[in-house]
Amino acid sequence: MRQVQVENLDGIPLLGVTGKPKLKGIERMLKRLMDLIIILVTLPVILTIFALVALAIWLERKGPIIYAQQRIGENGKPFTIYKFRSMIPDADKYQQEMISQYEQDPLHPKFKDDWRVTRVGWFIRRTSIDELPNLINVVRGQMSLIGPRPPTPDEVAMYKPWHRQRLETMPGITGLWQVSGRSEVPLRRDVPVRYLLY
């Protein structure tokens, strides 16, 4: 049985849910079934958008259409997440150089006017269309439509013991953090603890 409790974090009242967030049995099966039904019903629209975006990316700058990155999923299991490429090919080559130049947090670098982002990339990021290939991960059972964003291995390496609660549930494409400001929400303050867990 889960219960809601109020906790105090440096004078900030936070609502918390006690008990394990992990779905089991029929709850888990129904959530999985709902994910697949939603994808199936919207498949014609998804495929149309997928084709148009893929063509736009390829026409603007030839190279891979899909960007793959290692993430950590449920129970700490690593998997490969897929997104539309929104930067120039080989953009990762310049990552460390830019982190040093702009004195950014290596785990969550944010570069204003990042020259590596293409025009198509700027649009698909603003509209979150770049995450449409995450649906591949949902079909594979690595993610759900709703859940916390899957962290990178570097982020997990920095986790404190209580952070690991996040790994007890299946990650998702959208959740509280995404609808509450996404990248505009500061990631290093204490308040976003709630974004981490839900």
Coordinates of C-alpha atoms in Angstrom, one line a residue:
M1 CA 0.0 0.0 0.0
R2 CA 1.4 3.4 -1.0
Q3 CA 0.9 6.5 1.1
V4 CA 1.6 10.1 0.5
Q5 CA 3.8 11.9 3.0
V6 CA 5.1 15.4 3.4
E7 CA 8.9 15.8 3.7
N8 CA 11.0 18.9 4.4
L9 CA 14.0 19.6 2.2
D10 CA 16.0 22.7 3.4
G11 CA 12.7 24.4 4.3
I12 CA 10.9 23.3 1.1
P13 CA 7.9 21.1 1.7
L14 CA 7.8 18.2 -0.7
L15 CA 5.2 15.5 -1.3
G16 CA 6.5 12.0 -1.4
V17 CA 5.0 8.6 -2.1
T18 CA 6.1 5.8 0.3
G19 CA 6.5 2.3 -1.0
K20 CA 8.0 0.9 -4.2
P21 CA 7.1 2.8 -7.4
K22 CA 7.6 -0.4 -9.4
L23 CA 4.5 -1.8 -11.1
K24 CA 3.9 -5.5 -10.9
G25 CA 1.6 -8.1 -12.3
I26 CA -1.6 -6.9 -13.8
E27 CA -0.7 -3.2 -13.3
R28 CA 2.5 -3.6 -15.3
M29 CA 0.8 -5.7 -18.0
L30 CA -2.0 -3.0 -18.4
K31 CA 0.5 -0.2 -18.7
R32 CA 2.5 -2.1 -21.3
L33 CA -0.7 -2.9 -23.2
M34 CA -1.8 0.8 -23.1
D35 CA 1.6 1.9 -24.5
L36 CA 1.3 -0.5 -27.4
I37 CA -2.3 0.4 -28.2
I38 CA -1.5 4.1 -28.3
I39 CA 1.4 3.5 -30.6
L40 CA -0.6 1.2 -32.9
V41 CA -3.6 3.7 -33.1
T42 CA -1.3 6.6 -33.9
L43 CA 1.1 4.7 -36.2
P44 CA 0.0 6.3 -39.5
V45 CA 0.7 9.7 -38.1
I46 CA 3.9 8.6 -36.5
L47 CA 5.3 7.1 -39.7
T48 CA 4.4 10.1 -41.8
I49 CA 6.2 12.5 -39.3
F50 CA 9.1 10.0 -39.1
A51 CA 9.5 10.0 -42.9
L52 CA 9.3 13.8 -43.3
V53 CA 11.8 14.5 -40.5
A54 CA 14.2 11.9 -41.7
L55 CA 14.1 13.4 -45.2
A56 CA 14.6 16.9 -43.8
I57 CA 17.6 15.9 -41.7
W58 CA 19.2 14.0 -44.6
L59 CA 18.6 16.9 -47.1
E60 CA 20.1 19.5 -44.8
R61 CA 23.2 17.6 -43.9
K62 CA 23.9 14.1 -45.1
G63 CA 24.8 11.6 -42.4
P64 CA 23.0 9.3 -39.9
I65 CA 19.4 10.1 -39.4
I66 CA 19.2 8.5 -36.0
Y67 CA 21.5 9.3 -33.0
A68 CA 22.1 6.4 -30.6
Q69 CA 23.2 6.9 -27.0
Q70 CA 23.8 4.6 -24.0
R71 CA 21.3 5.0 -21.1
I72 CA 20.4 3.2 -17.9
G73 CA 17.0 1.6 -17.6
E74 CA 14.9 -0.3 -15.1
N75 CA 17.0 -2.1 -12.5
G76 CA 20.2 -0.5 -13.7
K77 CA 20.1 -2.4 -17.0
P78 CA 21.9 -0.4 -19.9
F79 CA 20.2 0.0 -23.2
T80 CA 20.6 2.1 -26.4
I81 CA 18.2 5.0 -26.7
Y82 CA 17.3 6.4 -30.2
K83 CA 16.6 10.0 -31.2
F84 CA 16.6 12.0 -34.4
R85 CA 20.0 13.5 -35.1
S86 CA 19.7 17.3 -34.3
M87 CA 23.4 18.2 -34.7
I88 CA 26.0 18.0 -37.3
P89 CA 27.5 14.5 -37.8
D90 CA 30.4 13.8 -35.3
A91 CA 29.2 16.6 -33.0
D92 CA 30.4 14.6 -30.0
K93 CA 34.0 15.2 -31.1
Y94 CA 33.7 18.8 -30.0
Q95 CA 31.9 18.1 -26.7
Q96 CA 34.8 18.2 -24.3
E97 CA 36.4 21.2 -26.0
M98 CA 33.1 23.2 -25.6
I99 CA 32.6 22.1 -22.0
S100 CA 36.0 23.5 -21.2
Q101 CA 35.5 26.7 -23.2
Y102 CA 32.1 27.5 -21.8
E103 CA 32.9 26.2 -18.2
Q104 CA 29.9 23.9 -18.3
D105 CA 28.8 21.0 -16.0
P106 CA 30.1 18.0 -17.8
L107 CA 27.0 16.0 -16.9
H108 CA 24.4 18.6 -18.1
P109 CA 26.2 21.0 -20.5
K110 CA 24.0 23.7 -22.0
F111 CA 25.5 25.8 -24.7
K112 CA 23.7 29.0 -25.8
D113 CA 23.6 29.2 -29.6
D114 CA 25.3 25.8 -30.0
W115 CA 26.7 26.0 -33.6
R116 CA 26.5 22.2 -33.9
V117 CA 22.7 22.2 -33.9
T118 CA 21.3 22.3 -37.4
R119 CA 18.3 24.3 -38.5
V120 CA 16.1 21.2 -38.7
G121 CA 17.7 20.1 -35.4
W122 CA 16.6 23.4 -33.7
F123 CA 13.0 22.9 -34.8
I124 CA 12.7 19.2 -33.8
R125 CA 14.3 20.0 -30.4
R126 CA 11.8 22.9 -29.8
T127 CA 8.9 20.6 -30.7
S128 CA 10.4 17.5 -29.0
I129 CA 10.0 15.6 -32.3
D130 CA 13.7 14.6 -32.0
E131 CA 12.5 12.1 -29.3
L132 CA 10.0 10.3 -31.7
P133 CA 12.4 7.4 -32.2
N134 CA 12.1 6.7 -28.5
L135 CA 9.0 4.8 -29.6
I136 CA 11.4 2.1 -30.8
N137 CA 12.5 1.7 -27.2
V138 CA 8.9 1.5 -26.0
V139 CA 8.1 -1.3 -28.5
R140 CA 11.2 -3.1 -27.4
G141 CA 10.0 -2.9 -23.8
Q142 CA 13.0 -0.8 -22.6
M143 CA 10.9 2.3 -22.0
S144 CA 7.2 3.3 -21.4
L145 CA 5.4 6.3 -22.8
I146 CA 5.2 7.8 -19.3
G147 CA 8.0 7.6 -16.7
P148 CA 11.2 9.3 -15.6
R149 CA 13.8 10.1 -18.3
P150 CA 16.5 7.4 -18.5
P151 CA 19.8 8.7 -17.1
T152 CA 23.2 8.3 -18.7
P153 CA 25.9 6.0 -17.2
D154 CA 27.8 9.1 -16.1
E155 CA 24.8 10.4 -14.2
V156 CA 24.2 7.1 -12.5
A157 CA 27.8 7.0 -11.4
M158 CA 27.2 10.2 -9.5
Y159 CA 24.0 8.9 -7.8
K160 CA 23.7 8.9 -4.0
P161 CA 21.9 5.8 -2.6
W162 CA 18.5 7.5 -2.5
H163 CA 18.8 8.5 -6.2
R164 CA 18.7 4.8 -7.1
Q165 CA 14.9 4.8 -6.4
R166 CA 14.6 6.2 -9.9
L167 CA 16.0 3.0 -11.4
E168 CA 13.3 0.9 -9.8
T169 CA 10.7 1.9 -12.4
M170 CA 10.7 1.8 -16.2
P171 CA 11.9 5.0 -17.8
G172 CA 9.6 6.9 -20.1
I173 CA 9.4 9.4 -23.0
T174 CA 7.4 12.0 -21.0
G175 CA 6.9 12.7 -17.3
L176 CA 6.8 15.5 -14.7
W177 CA 10.2 16.9 -15.7
Q178 CA 9.3 17.2 -19.4
V179 CA 6.0 18.9 -18.8
S180 CA 7.4 21.2 -16.1
G181 CA 10.0 23.0 -18.2
R182 CA 12.4 20.3 -19.4
S183 CA 15.9 21.8 -20.1
E184 CA 14.7 25.2 -18.8
V185 CA 14.5 23.7 -15.3
P186 CA 17.8 24.1 -13.4
L187 CA 19.2 20.6 -12.9
R188 CA 21.6 21.3 -10.0
R189 CA 19.3 22.9 -7.5
D190 CA 17.7 20.9 -4.7
V191 CA 14.1 21.5 -5.8
P192 CA 14.3 19.3 -8.9
V193 CA 14.7 16.2 -6.7
R194 CA 11.0 15.5 -7.4
Y195 CA 11.7 15.6 -11.2
L196 CA 14.3 13.0 -10.7
L197 CA 12.1 10.5 -9.0
Y198 CA 8.8 10.8 -10.9

